[in-house]
PDB file of C-alpha atoms in Angstrom:
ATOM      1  CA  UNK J  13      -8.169  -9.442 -22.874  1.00  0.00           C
ATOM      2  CA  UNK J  14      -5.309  -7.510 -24.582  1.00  0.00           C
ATOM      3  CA  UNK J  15      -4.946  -3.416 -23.945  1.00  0.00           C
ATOM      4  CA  UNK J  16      -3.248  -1.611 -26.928  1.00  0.00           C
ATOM      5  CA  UNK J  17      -2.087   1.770 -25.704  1.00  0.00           C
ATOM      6  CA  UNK J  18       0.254   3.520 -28.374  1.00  0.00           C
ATOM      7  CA  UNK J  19       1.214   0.724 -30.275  1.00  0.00           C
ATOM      8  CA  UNK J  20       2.106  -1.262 -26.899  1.00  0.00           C
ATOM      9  CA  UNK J  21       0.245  -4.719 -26.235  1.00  0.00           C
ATOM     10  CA  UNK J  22      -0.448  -5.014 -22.494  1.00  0.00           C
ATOM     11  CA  UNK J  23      -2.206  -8.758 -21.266  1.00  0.00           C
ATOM     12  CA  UNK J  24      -4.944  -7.701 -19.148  1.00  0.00           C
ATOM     13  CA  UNK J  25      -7.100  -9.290 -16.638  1.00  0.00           C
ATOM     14  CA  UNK J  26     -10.789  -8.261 -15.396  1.00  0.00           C
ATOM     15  CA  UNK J  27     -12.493  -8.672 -12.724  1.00  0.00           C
ATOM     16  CA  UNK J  28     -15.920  -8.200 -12.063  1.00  0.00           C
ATOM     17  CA  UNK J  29     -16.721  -7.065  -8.337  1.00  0.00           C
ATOM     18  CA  UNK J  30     -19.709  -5.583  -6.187  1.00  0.00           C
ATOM     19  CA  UNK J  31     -18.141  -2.300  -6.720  1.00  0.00           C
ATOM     20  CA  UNK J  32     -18.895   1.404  -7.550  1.00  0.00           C
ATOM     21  CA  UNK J  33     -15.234   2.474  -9.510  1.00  0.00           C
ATOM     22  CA  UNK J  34     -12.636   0.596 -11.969  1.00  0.00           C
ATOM     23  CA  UNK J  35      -9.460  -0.049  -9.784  1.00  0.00           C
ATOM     24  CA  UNK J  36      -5.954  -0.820 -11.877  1.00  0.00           C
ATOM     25  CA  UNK J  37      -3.606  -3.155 -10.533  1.00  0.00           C
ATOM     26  CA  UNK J  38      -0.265  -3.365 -12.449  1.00  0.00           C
ATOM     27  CA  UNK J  39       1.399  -6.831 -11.869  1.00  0.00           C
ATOM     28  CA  UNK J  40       4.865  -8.110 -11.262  1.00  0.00           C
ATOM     29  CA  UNK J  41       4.774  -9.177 -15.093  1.00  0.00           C
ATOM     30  CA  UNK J  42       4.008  -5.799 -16.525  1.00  0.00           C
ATOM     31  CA  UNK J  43       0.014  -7.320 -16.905  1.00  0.00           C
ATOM     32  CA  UNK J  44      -2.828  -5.423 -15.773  1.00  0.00           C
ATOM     33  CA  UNK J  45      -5.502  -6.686 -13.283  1.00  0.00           C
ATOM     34  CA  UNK J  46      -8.388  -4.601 -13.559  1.00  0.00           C
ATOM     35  CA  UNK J  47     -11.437  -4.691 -11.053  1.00  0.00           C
ATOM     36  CA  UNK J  48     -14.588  -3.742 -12.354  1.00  0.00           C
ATOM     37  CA  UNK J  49     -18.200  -3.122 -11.181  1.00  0.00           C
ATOM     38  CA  UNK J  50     -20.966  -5.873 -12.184  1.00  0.00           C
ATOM     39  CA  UNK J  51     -22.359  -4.965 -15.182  1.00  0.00           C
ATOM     40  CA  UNK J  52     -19.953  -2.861 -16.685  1.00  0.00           C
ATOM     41  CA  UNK J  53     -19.477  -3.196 -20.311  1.00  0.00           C
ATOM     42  CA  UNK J  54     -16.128  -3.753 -21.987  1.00  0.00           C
ATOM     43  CA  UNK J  55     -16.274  -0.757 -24.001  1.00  0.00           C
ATOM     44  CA  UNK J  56     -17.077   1.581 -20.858  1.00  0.00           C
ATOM     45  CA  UNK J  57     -13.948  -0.509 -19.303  1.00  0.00           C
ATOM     46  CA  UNK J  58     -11.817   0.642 -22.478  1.00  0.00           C
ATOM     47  CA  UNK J  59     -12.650   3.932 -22.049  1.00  0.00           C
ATOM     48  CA  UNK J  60     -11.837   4.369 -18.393  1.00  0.00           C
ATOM     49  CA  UNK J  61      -8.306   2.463 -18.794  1.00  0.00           C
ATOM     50  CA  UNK J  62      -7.813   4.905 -21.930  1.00  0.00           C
ATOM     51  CA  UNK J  63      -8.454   7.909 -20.410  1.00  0.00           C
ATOM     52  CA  UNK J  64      -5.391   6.503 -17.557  1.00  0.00           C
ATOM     53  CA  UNK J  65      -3.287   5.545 -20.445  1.00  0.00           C
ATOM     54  CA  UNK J  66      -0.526   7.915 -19.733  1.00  0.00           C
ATOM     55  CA  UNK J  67      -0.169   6.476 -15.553  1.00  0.00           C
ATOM     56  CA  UNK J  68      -0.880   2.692 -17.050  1.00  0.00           C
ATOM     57  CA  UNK J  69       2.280   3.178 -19.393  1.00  0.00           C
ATOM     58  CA  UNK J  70       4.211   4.632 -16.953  1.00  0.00           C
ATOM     59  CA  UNK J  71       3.661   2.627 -14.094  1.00  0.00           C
ATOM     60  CA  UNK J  72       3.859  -0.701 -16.834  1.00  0.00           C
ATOM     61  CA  UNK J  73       7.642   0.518 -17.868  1.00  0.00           C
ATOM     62  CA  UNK J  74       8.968   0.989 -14.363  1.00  0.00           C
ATOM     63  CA  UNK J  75       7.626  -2.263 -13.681  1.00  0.00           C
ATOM     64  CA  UNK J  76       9.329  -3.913 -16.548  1.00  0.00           C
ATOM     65  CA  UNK J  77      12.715  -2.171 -16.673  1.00  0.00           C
ATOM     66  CA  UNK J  78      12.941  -1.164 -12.757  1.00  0.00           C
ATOM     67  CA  UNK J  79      10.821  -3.703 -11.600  1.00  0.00           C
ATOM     68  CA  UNK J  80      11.198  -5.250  -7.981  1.00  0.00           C
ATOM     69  CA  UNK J  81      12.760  -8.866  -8.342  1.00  0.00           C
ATOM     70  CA  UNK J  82      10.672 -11.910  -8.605  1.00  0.00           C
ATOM     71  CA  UNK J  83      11.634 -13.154  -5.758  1.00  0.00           C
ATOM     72  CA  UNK J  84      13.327 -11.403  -2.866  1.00  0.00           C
ATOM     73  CA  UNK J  85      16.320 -13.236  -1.519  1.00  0.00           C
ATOM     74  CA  UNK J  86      17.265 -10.715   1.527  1.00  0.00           C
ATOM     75  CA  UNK J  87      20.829 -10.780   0.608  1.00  0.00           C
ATOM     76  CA  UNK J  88      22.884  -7.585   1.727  1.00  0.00           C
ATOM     77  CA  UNK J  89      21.952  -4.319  -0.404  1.00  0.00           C
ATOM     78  CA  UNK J  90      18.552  -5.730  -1.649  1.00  0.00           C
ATOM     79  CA  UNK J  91      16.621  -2.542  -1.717  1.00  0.00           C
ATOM     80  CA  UNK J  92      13.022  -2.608   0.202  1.00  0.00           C
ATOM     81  CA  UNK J  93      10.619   0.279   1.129  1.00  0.00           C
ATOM     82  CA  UNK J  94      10.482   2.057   4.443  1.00  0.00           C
ATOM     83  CA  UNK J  95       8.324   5.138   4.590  1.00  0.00           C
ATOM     84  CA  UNK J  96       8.113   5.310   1.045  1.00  0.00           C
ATOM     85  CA  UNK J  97      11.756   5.436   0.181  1.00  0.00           C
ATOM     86  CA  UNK J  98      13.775   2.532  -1.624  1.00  0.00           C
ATOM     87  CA  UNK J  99      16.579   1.717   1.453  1.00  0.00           C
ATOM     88  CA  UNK J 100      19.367  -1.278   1.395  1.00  0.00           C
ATOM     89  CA  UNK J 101      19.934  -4.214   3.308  1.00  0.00           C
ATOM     90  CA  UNK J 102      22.802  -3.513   5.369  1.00  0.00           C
ATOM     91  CA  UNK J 103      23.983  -6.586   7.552  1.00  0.00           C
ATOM     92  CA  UNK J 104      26.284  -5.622  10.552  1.00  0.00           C
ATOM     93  CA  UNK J 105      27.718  -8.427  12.943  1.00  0.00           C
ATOM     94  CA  UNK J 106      26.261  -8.582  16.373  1.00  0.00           C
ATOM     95  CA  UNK J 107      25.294 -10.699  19.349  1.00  0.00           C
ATOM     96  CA  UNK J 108      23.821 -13.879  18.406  1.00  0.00           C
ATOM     97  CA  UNK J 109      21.739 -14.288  21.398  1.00  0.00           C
ATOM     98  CA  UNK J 110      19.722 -11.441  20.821  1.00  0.00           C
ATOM     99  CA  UNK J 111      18.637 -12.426  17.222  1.00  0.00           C
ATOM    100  CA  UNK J 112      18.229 -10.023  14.613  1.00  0.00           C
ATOM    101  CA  UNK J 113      17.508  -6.443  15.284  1.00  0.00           C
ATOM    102  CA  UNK J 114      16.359  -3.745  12.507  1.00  0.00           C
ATOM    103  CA  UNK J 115      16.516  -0.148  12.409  1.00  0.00           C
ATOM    104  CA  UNK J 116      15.907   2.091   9.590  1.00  0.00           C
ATOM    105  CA  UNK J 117      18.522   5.246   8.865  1.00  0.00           C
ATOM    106  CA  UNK J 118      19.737   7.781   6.261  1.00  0.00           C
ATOM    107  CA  UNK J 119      21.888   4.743   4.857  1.00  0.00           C
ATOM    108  CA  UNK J 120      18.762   2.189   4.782  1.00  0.00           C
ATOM    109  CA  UNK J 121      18.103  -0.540   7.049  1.00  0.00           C
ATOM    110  CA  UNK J 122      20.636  -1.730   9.713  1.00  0.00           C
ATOM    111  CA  UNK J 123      20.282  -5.442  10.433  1.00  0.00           C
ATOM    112  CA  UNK J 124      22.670  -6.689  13.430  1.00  0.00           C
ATOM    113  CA  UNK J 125      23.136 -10.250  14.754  1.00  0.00           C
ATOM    114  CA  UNK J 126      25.188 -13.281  13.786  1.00  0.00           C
ATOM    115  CA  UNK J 127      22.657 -15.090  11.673  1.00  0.00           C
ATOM    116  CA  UNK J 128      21.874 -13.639   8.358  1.00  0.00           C
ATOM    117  CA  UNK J 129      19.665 -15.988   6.559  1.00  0.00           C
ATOM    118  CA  UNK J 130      16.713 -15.434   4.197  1.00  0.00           C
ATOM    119  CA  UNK J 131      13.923 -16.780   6.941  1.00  0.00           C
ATOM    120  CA  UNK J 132      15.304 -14.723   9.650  1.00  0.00           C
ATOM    121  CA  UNK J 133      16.003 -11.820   7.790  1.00  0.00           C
ATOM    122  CA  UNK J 134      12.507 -11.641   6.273  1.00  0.00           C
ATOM    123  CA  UNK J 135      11.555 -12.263   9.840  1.00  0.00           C
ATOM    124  CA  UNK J 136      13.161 -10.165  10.922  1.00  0.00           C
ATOM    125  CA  UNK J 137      12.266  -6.932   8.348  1.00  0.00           C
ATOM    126  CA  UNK J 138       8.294  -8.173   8.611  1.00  0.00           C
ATOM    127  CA  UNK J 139       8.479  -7.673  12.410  1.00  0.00           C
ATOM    128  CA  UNK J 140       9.886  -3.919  12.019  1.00  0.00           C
ATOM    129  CA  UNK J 141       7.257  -3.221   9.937  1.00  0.00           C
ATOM    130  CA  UNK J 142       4.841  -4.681  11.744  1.00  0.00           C
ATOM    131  CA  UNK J 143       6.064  -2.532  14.928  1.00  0.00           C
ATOM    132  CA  UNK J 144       6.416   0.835  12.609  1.00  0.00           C
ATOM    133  CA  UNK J 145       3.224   0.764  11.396  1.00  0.00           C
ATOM    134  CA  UNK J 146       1.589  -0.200  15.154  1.00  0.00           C
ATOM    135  CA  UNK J 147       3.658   2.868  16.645  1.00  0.00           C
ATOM    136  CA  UNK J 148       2.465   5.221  13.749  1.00  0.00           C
ATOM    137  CA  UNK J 149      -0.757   4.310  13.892  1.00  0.00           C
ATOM    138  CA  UNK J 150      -1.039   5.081  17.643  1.00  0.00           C
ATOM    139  CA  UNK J 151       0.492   8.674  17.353  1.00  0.00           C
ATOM    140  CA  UNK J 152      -2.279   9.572  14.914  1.00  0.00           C
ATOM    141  CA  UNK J 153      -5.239   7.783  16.385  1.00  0.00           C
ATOM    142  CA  UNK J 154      -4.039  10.014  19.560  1.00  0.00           C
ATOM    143  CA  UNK J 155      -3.639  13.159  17.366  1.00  0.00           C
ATOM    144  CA  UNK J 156      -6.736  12.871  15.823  1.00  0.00           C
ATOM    145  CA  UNK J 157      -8.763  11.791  19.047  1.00  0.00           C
ATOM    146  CA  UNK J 158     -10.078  15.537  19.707  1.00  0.00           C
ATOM    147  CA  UNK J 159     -11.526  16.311  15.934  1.00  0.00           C
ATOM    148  CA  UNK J 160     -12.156  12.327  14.732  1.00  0.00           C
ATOM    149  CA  UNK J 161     -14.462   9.835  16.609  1.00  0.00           C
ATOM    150  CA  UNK J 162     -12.441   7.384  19.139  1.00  0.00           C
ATOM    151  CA  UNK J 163     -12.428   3.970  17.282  1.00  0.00           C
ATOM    152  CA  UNK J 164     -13.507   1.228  19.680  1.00  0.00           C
ATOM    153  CA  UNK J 165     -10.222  -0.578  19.146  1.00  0.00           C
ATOM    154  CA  UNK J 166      -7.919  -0.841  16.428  1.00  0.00           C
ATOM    155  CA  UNK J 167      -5.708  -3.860  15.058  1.00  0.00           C
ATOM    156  CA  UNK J 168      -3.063  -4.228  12.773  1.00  0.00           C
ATOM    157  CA  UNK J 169      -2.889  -6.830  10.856  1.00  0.00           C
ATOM    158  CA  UNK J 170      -2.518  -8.673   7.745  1.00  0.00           C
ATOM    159  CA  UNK J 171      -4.850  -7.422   4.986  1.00  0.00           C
ATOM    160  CA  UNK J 172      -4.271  -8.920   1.544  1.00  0.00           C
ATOM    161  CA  UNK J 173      -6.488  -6.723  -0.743  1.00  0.00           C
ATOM    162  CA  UNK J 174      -6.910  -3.440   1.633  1.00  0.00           C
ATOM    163  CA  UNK J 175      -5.133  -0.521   3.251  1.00  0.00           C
ATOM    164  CA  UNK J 176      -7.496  -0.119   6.470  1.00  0.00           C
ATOM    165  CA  UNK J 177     -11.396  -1.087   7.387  1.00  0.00           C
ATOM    166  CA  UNK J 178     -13.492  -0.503   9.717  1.00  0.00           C
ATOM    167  CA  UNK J 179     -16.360  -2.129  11.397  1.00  0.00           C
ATOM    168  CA  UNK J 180     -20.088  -1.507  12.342  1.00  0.00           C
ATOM    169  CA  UNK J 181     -18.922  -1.616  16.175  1.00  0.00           C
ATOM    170  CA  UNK J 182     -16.181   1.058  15.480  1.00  0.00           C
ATOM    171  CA  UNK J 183     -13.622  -1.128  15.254  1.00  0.00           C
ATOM    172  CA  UNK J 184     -10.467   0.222  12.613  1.00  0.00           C
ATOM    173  CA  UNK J 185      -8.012  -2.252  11.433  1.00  0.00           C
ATOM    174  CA  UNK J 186      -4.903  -1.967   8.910  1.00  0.00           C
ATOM    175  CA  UNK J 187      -2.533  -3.513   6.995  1.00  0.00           C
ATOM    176  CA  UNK J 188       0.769  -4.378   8.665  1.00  0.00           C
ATOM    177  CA  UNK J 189       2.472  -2.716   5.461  1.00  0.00           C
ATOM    178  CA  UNK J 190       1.884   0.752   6.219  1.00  0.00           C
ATOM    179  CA  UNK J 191       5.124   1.312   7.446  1.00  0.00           C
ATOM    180  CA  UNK J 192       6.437   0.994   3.771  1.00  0.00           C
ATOM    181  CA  UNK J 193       4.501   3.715   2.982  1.00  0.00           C
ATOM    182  CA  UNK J 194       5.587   7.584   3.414  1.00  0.00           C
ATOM    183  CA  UNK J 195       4.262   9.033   6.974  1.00  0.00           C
ATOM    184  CA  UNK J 196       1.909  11.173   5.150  1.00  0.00           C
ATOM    185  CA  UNK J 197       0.438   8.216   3.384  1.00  0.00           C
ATOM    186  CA  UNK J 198      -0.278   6.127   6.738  1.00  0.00           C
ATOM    187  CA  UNK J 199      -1.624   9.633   8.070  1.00  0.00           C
ATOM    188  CA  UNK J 200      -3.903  10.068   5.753  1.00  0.00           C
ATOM    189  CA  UNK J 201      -5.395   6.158   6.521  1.00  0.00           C
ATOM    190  CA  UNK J 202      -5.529   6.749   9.653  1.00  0.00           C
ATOM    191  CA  UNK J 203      -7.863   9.587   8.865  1.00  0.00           C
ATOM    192  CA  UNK J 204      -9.672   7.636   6.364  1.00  0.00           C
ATOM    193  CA  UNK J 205     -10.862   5.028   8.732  1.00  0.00           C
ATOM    194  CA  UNK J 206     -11.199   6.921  11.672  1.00  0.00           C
ATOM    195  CA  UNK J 207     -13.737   8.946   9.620  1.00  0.00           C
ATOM    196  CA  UNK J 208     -15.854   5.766   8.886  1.00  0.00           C
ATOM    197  CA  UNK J 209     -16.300   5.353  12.811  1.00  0.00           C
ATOM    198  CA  UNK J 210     -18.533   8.380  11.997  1.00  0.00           C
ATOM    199  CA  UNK J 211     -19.560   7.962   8.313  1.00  0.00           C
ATOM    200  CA  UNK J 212     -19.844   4.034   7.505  1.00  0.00           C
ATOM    201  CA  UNK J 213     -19.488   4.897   3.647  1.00  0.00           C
ATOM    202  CA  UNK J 214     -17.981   6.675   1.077  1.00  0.00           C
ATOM    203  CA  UNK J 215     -20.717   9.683   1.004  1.00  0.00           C
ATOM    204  CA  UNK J 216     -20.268  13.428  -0.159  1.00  0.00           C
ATOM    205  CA  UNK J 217     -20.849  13.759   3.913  1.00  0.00           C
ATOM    206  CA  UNK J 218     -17.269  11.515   4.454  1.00  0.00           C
ATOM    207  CA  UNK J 219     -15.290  12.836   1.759  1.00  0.00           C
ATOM    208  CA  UNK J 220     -16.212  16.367   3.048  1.00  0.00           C
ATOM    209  CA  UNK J 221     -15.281  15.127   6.730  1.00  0.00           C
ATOM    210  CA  UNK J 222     -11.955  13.539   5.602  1.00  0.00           C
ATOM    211  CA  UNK J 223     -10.993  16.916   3.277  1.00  0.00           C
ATOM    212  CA  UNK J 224     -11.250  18.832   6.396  1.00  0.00           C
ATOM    213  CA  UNK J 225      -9.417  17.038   8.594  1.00  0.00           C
ATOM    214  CA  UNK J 226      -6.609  16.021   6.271  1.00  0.00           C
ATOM    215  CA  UNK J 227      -6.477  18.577   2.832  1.00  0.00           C
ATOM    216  CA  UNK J 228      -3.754  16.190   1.202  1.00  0.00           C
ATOM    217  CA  UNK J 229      -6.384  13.369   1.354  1.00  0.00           C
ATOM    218  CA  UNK J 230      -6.257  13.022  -2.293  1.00  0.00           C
ATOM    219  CA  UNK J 231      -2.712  12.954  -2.740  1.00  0.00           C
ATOM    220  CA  UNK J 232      -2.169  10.541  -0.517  1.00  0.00           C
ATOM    221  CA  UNK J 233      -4.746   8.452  -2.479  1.00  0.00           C
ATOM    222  CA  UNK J 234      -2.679   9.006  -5.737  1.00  0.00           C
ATOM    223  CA  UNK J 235       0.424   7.884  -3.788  1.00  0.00           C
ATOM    224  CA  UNK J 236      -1.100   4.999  -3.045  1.00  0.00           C
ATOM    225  CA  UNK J 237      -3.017   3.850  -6.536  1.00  0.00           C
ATOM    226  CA  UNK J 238       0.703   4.610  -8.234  1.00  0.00           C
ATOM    227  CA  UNK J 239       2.558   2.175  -5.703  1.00  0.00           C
ATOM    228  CA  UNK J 240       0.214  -0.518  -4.697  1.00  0.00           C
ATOM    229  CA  UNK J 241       1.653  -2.848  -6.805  1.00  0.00           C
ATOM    230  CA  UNK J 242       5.079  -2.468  -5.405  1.00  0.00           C
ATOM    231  CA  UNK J 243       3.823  -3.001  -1.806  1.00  0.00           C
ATOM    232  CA  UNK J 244       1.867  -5.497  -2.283  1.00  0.00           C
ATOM    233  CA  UNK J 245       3.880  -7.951  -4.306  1.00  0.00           C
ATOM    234  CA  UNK J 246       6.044  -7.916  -0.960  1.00  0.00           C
ATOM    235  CA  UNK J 247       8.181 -10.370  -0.685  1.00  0.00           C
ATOM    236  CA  UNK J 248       7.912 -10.413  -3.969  1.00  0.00           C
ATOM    237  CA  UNK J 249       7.543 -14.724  -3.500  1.00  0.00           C
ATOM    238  CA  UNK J 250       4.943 -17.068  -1.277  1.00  0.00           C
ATOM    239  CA  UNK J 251       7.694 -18.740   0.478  1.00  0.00           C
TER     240      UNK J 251
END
């Protein structure tokens, strides 16, 4: 399917899912991926991608003309998200014994040790983030623990399509990539599944538990819509 939006052309791909809402996913290529409800007709599709047309042209043009690289090769000043800002590779010379070891500052991330090559170094940054987002995630479950339900155990972990989830058993789990994210993104997750421990769907009663606890709920949710495409296309390759 092609998508003409003010004279522009835009290759489009949909996907029909068990679903209740029309999710847009802006590709690498400047292409839209599109998941849909069953039984959805393309007309009603049309309309709901028209009515985004402004945020689909936007988000298509950054993509094009400041798009991430098609493949990352972790070379000194490649620019990669932490907490929701765009920071540098910065390689400083270190002990080799020790490996590589990341931190993130005001002049992006700091990466010392002797051996600076794309495996480690995408080790290396994957490991951080993994960490980050584990750390985070425990300073909110324990903020939270006196006005949320206590989850029964919570994991992070590789998720390819989602954010968070949570079980029948209480059980909250979330993608390793949070870290990339702004604080009050991963915050607002946290809520998110935490409130499914006590509402297992996405009912007026949820929403309403979610908006109390966290008021930039919805925010957060339009960070995330405008940006998923970035994040997820990390590292940008499959090697």
């Amino acid at each position: 399917m092609e998508l003409r939006l003010k004279n522009q052309k835009i290759p489009c791909e949909i996907l029909k899912r068990k679903r209740k809402t029309i999710e847009i996913q802006v590709q690498k290529d400047g292409s839209l991926r599109i998941l849909a409800p069953k039984g959805l007709r393309k007309e009603n599709i049309r309309e709901a991608l028209k009515e985004k047309e402004n945020w689909i042209l936007k988000n298509v043009r950054e993509v094009r003309d400041q798009g991430l690289p098609e493949t990352a090769a972790f070379n000194e000043g490649e620019l990669h998200y932490g907490f929701g800002k765009l920071k540098p590779l910065c390689f400083r010379q270190g002990s080799k014994d020790k490996g590589l070891e990341v931190r993130l500052t005001m002049d992006g991330f700091i990466i010392s040790g002797a051996d600076f090559s794309k495996a480690l170094v995408k080790k290396a940054l994957e490991d951080w983030y993994r960490l980050q987002t584990k750390k985070r995630i425990g300073y909110y479950v324990k903020k939270y623990r006196n006005s949320l339900p206590r989850p029964t155990a919570v994991q992070v972990k590789t998720q390819k399509k989602r954010w968070g989830s949570c079980n029948h058993k209480g059980k909250v789990m979330f993608n390793w990539k949070l870290s990339m994210t702004p604080a009050w993104v991963l915050e607002y997750l946290v809520v998110h599944e935490l409130s499914h421990v006590e509402e297992f769907n996405h009912s007026k009663r949820f929403w309403s538990l979610v908006e109390k606890t966290y008021p930039k709920w919805d925010e957060a949710r339009r960070w995330l819509k405008e940006h998923q495409y970035k994040l997820n296309s990390w590292p940008y390759d499959k090697s």
